[in-house]
Short mmCIF file of C-alpha atoms in Angstrom, two decimals:
data_model
loop_
_atom_site.label_atom_id
_atom_site.label_comp_id
_atom_site.label_asym_id
_atom_site.label_seq_id
_atom_site.Cartn_x
_atom_site.Cartn_y
_atom_site.Cartn_z
CA MET F 145 31.77 85.11 116.59
CA SER F 146 31.11 82.62 113.77
CA SER F 147 28.48 83.53 111.19
CA LEU F 148 25.74 81.04 110.37
CA SER F 149 24.67 80.28 106.81
CA TYR F 150 21.04 79.32 106.26
CA ALA F 151 21.44 78.93 102.51
CA ARG F 152 19.30 76.30 100.76
CA HIS F 153 16.86 76.16 103.68
CA GLN F 154 13.17 76.59 103.00
CA PHE F 155 12.41 78.54 106.17
CA PRO F 156 13.86 81.95 107.09
CA PRO F 157 16.58 82.17 109.76
CA ALA F 158 14.21 83.76 112.30
CA ILE F 159 11.95 80.69 112.33
CA ILE F 160 14.87 78.27 112.52
CA GLN F 161 16.42 80.16 115.43
CA HIS F 162 13.07 80.43 117.19
CA ALA F 163 12.50 76.68 116.92
CA ILE F 164 15.95 75.89 118.30
CA GLY F 165 15.47 78.40 121.11
CA LEU F 166 12.12 76.88 122.11
CA TYR F 167 13.59 73.38 122.26
CA LEU F 168 16.67 74.32 124.29
CA ARG F 169 15.15 76.92 126.60
CA PHE F 170 11.96 75.14 127.65
CA THR F 171 11.18 71.55 128.62
CA LEU F 172 9.76 70.64 125.23
CA SER F 173 10.10 67.70 122.88
CA TYR F 174 10.60 68.05 119.14
CA ARG F 175 6.92 67.23 118.66
CA ASP F 176 5.97 69.97 121.14
CA VAL F 177 7.95 72.49 119.10
CA GLU F 178 6.25 71.23 115.95
CA GLU F 179 2.82 71.86 117.50
CA LEU F 180 3.77 75.32 118.79
CA LEU F 181 4.97 76.35 115.36
CA ALA F 182 1.83 74.88 113.75
CA GLU F 183 -0.30 77.12 116.00
CA ARG F 184 1.51 80.08 114.46
CA GLY F 185 0.92 78.87 110.92
CA VAL F 186 4.36 77.33 110.38
CA GLU F 187 4.11 73.76 109.10
CA VAL F 188 7.33 71.96 109.93
CA SER F 189 7.91 68.38 111.05
CA TYR F 190 9.55 67.44 114.33
CA GLU F 191 12.29 65.66 112.37
CA THR F 192 13.16 68.94 110.68
CA VAL F 193 13.38 70.64 114.07
CA ARG F 194 15.72 67.88 115.23
CA ARG F 195 17.99 68.42 112.21
CA TRP F 196 18.01 72.17 112.84
CA VAL F 197 19.13 71.63 116.43
CA LEU F 198 21.89 69.24 115.39
CA LYS F 199 23.14 71.46 112.56
CA PHE F 200 22.86 74.97 113.97
CA GLY F 201 22.75 74.33 117.73
CA PRO F 202 26.52 74.01 118.33
CA ALA F 203 27.33 77.22 116.43
CA ILE F 204 24.58 79.15 118.22
CA ALA F 205 25.77 77.83 121.59
CA GLY F 206 29.35 78.78 120.76
CA ASN F 207 28.35 82.33 119.87
CA LEU F 208 26.36 82.66 123.10
CA LEU F 209 29.30 81.40 125.19
CA ARG F 210 31.67 83.93 123.64
CA LEU F 211 29.32 86.73 124.66
CA ARG F 212 29.25 85.70 128.33
CA PRO F 213 31.28 87.72 130.87
CA LYS F 214 34.09 86.17 132.86
CA PRO F 215 32.68 83.86 135.54
CA SER F 216 33.23 84.12 139.28
CA PRO F 217 36.40 82.47 140.71
CA ARG F 218 34.29 80.52 143.23
CA TRP F 219 33.29 77.24 141.63
CA HIS F 220 30.92 74.43 142.65
CA LEU F 221 31.41 70.92 141.25
CA ASP F 222 28.98 68.01 141.45
CA GLU F 223 28.10 64.76 139.69
CA VAL F 224 24.82 62.87 139.27
CA VAL F 225 23.82 59.55 137.74
CA ILE F 226 22.00 59.56 134.41
CA ARG F 227 20.97 56.78 132.05
CA ALA F 228 22.06 56.73 128.44
CA SER F 229 21.16 53.81 126.19
CA GLY F 230 20.21 51.83 129.30
CA LYS F 231 23.66 52.29 130.88
CA LEU F 232 24.52 54.24 134.01
CA MET F 233 26.61 57.33 133.28
CA TYR F 234 27.71 60.30 135.36
CA LEU F 235 26.95 63.90 134.52
CA TRP F 236 29.70 66.09 135.97
CA ARG F 237 28.77 69.75 136.26
CA ALA F 238 30.60 72.90 137.33
CA VAL F 239 28.86 76.20 138.15
CA ASP F 240 30.07 79.39 139.78
CA ASP F 241 28.57 80.90 142.91
CA GLU F 242 26.04 82.86 140.84
CA GLY F 243 24.67 79.79 139.05
CA GLU F 244 26.53 80.24 135.75
CA VAL F 245 27.11 76.83 134.19
CA LEU F 246 30.84 76.56 133.51
CA GLU F 247 31.03 73.05 132.10
CA ALA F 248 28.90 69.90 131.79
CA LEU F 249 30.62 66.62 131.02
CA VAL F 250 29.16 63.11 130.61
CA GLN F 251 31.57 60.38 131.69
CA ARG F 252 31.41 56.68 132.40
CA ARG F 253 33.24 56.79 135.72
CA ARG F 254 33.14 58.60 139.04
CA ASP F 255 36.79 58.52 139.99
CA LYS F 256 39.94 60.64 140.13
CA ALA F 257 40.52 60.49 136.37
CA ALA F 258 37.01 61.77 135.69
CA ALA F 259 37.36 64.60 138.21
CA ARG F 260 40.75 65.52 136.75
CA LYS F 261 39.34 65.61 133.22
CA LEU F 262 36.55 67.95 134.29
CA MET F 263 38.99 70.26 136.05
CA ARG F 264 41.38 70.34 133.11
CA LYS F 265 38.57 71.30 130.75
CA LEU F 266 37.52 74.08 133.13
CA LEU F 267 41.04 75.50 133.43
CA LYS F 268 41.61 75.37 129.66
CA LYS F 269 38.19 76.81 128.80
CA HIS F 270 38.21 79.75 131.20
CA GLY F 271 41.93 80.46 131.37
CA PHE F 272 42.25 80.99 135.12
CA ALA F 273 42.26 78.96 138.32
CA PRO F 274 39.50 79.35 140.92
CA THR F 275 40.10 80.77 144.37
CA GLN F 276 37.59 78.42 146.00
CA VAL F 277 36.12 75.09 144.95
CA THR F 278 33.12 73.54 146.70
CA THR F 279 32.31 69.84 146.20
CA ASP F 280 30.55 66.98 147.93
CA LYS F 281 32.56 64.50 149.99
CA LEU F 282 33.75 62.44 147.03
CA ARG F 283 37.45 61.84 147.64
CA SER F 284 38.23 61.84 143.92
CA TYR F 285 38.05 65.64 143.88
CA GLY F 286 40.81 66.10 146.44
CA ALA F 287 43.04 63.55 144.71
CA ALA F 288 42.54 65.25 141.35
CA PHE F 289 43.23 68.71 142.79
CA ARG F 290 46.48 67.52 144.36
CA GLN F 291 47.60 65.95 141.10
CA LEU F 292 46.89 69.21 139.27
CA SER F 293 48.62 71.22 142.02
CA LEU F 294 45.48 73.30 142.48
CA SER F 295 45.96 75.70 145.38
CA ALA F 296 42.32 76.87 145.66
CA HIS F 297 40.55 76.49 148.98
CA HIS F 298 38.60 73.22 148.86
CA GLU F 299 35.32 73.21 150.79
CA GLN F 300 33.34 70.00 151.16
CA GLY F 301 29.84 69.26 152.35
CA ARG F 302 26.40 68.39 151.08
CA ARG F 303 24.55 71.57 152.04
CA THR F 304 27.40 73.88 151.11
CA ASN F 305 27.19 72.55 147.54
CA ASN F 306 23.51 73.29 146.99
CA ARG F 307 24.37 75.65 144.14
CA ALA F 308 25.70 72.79 142.00
CA GLU F 309 23.03 70.30 143.07
CA VAL F 310 20.19 72.67 142.15
CA SER F 311 21.75 73.29 138.74
CA HIS F 312 21.04 69.66 137.80
CA GLN F 313 17.26 70.15 138.01
CA PRO F 314 16.65 71.57 134.48
CA VAL F 315 18.52 68.64 132.92
CA ARG F 316 16.66 66.19 135.17
CA ARG F 317 13.34 67.56 133.92
CA ARG F 318 14.49 67.27 130.32
CA GLU F 319 15.75 63.72 130.91
CA ARG F 320 12.26 62.69 132.03
CA LYS F 321 10.68 64.49 129.07
CA MET F 322 13.00 62.70 126.64
CA GLN F 323 12.43 59.36 128.42
CA ARG F 324 16.16 59.22 129.12
CA PHE F 325 19.01 59.96 126.76
CA LYS F 326 19.52 57.70 123.79
CA SER F 327 23.33 57.58 124.05
CA ALA F 328 26.25 59.16 125.87
CA GLY F 329 26.99 61.25 122.78
CA SER F 330 23.46 62.63 122.55
CA ALA F 331 23.50 63.39 126.29
CA GLN F 332 26.79 65.29 126.00
CA ARG F 333 25.55 67.19 122.96
CA PHE F 334 22.34 68.22 124.69
CA VAL F 335 23.87 69.33 128.00
CA SER F 336 26.45 71.43 126.15
CA LEU F 337 23.81 73.21 124.08
CA HIS F 338 21.45 73.55 127.04
CA ALA F 339 24.13 75.13 129.23
CA ALA F 340 24.76 77.97 126.76
CA VAL F 341 21.06 78.81 126.42
CA TYR F 342 20.42 78.36 130.15
CA ASN F 343 23.16 80.85 131.03
CA THR F 344 21.71 83.41 128.61
CA PHE F 345 18.19 83.32 130.03
CA ASN F 346 18.91 82.42 133.67
CA LEU F 347 17.86 85.49 135.65
CA GLN F 348 19.65 85.70 139.00
CA ARG F 349 16.72 87.07 140.98
CA HIS F 350 18.74 87.38 144.18
CA LEU F 351 20.99 89.88 142.36
CA VAL F 352 18.11 92.00 141.03
CA SER F 353 16.47 94.63 143.23
CA ARG F 354 12.92 95.94 142.93
CA HIS F 355 14.25 99.21 141.47
CA THR F 356 16.19 97.50 138.65
#
C-alpha cells in the first residue's frame, strides 16, 4: 500500500480525504462538495476539491483496490455509448457475478480489438482466467476470446447479462450530473476512481441476511 503525503497542504488529511470520498461516492459536483463542506465550517473552493481529486484520487483508489478480495471467476462484460468532448465513445465494463467492478475502459471502437484489449487488461490485472463469461450478442467478444484462446464457457443474451448492464447506472447518473465528460481522458480517469470507491461501499444486500 502506497503512503500519501499531504505536506504543504493547508487542510488536514481528514478533510481532504472526506472531500474526495464525497465526490466519488455520491452523485455530486465539485460545487456540491464545496457547499457541503461550507455547511460544516470548512471554506474551500470547488477548484481546490478538483485538484485534490486529481492529485490524491489515483493513489487512494489504488490502495482500495489492493485491499479487495479476489473476485469471482464468473465475469460479465458489457459496453455502452458515452459522449466525451462531443464525440461518441464506448465504455467497456467488466463485473463479476456479485457486482464487483473488475475493470472499466473507455475506447473509441466497439470491435474485436477493443474487446481483446479489455480482456487482456482483466487477465493481467487479476492474474487468473474466468470459468464463465457472460456478454451480450456482440460478435466481437467471441472473436476476441478465440484469439486469446480463452476456454471459459461463453454465455450470451440480453437478460442473462443484467448484472453488467445494471452496473452502468451509477456512471450514467454521474454523466448527466457532469453534463457529459469533457474528454476521453477525463472519462477514463473518473470511471477508474469511481470503480474503486464503488466496490468499497457497494453493499450486496442479496448476500446479507437479517441476522447479519
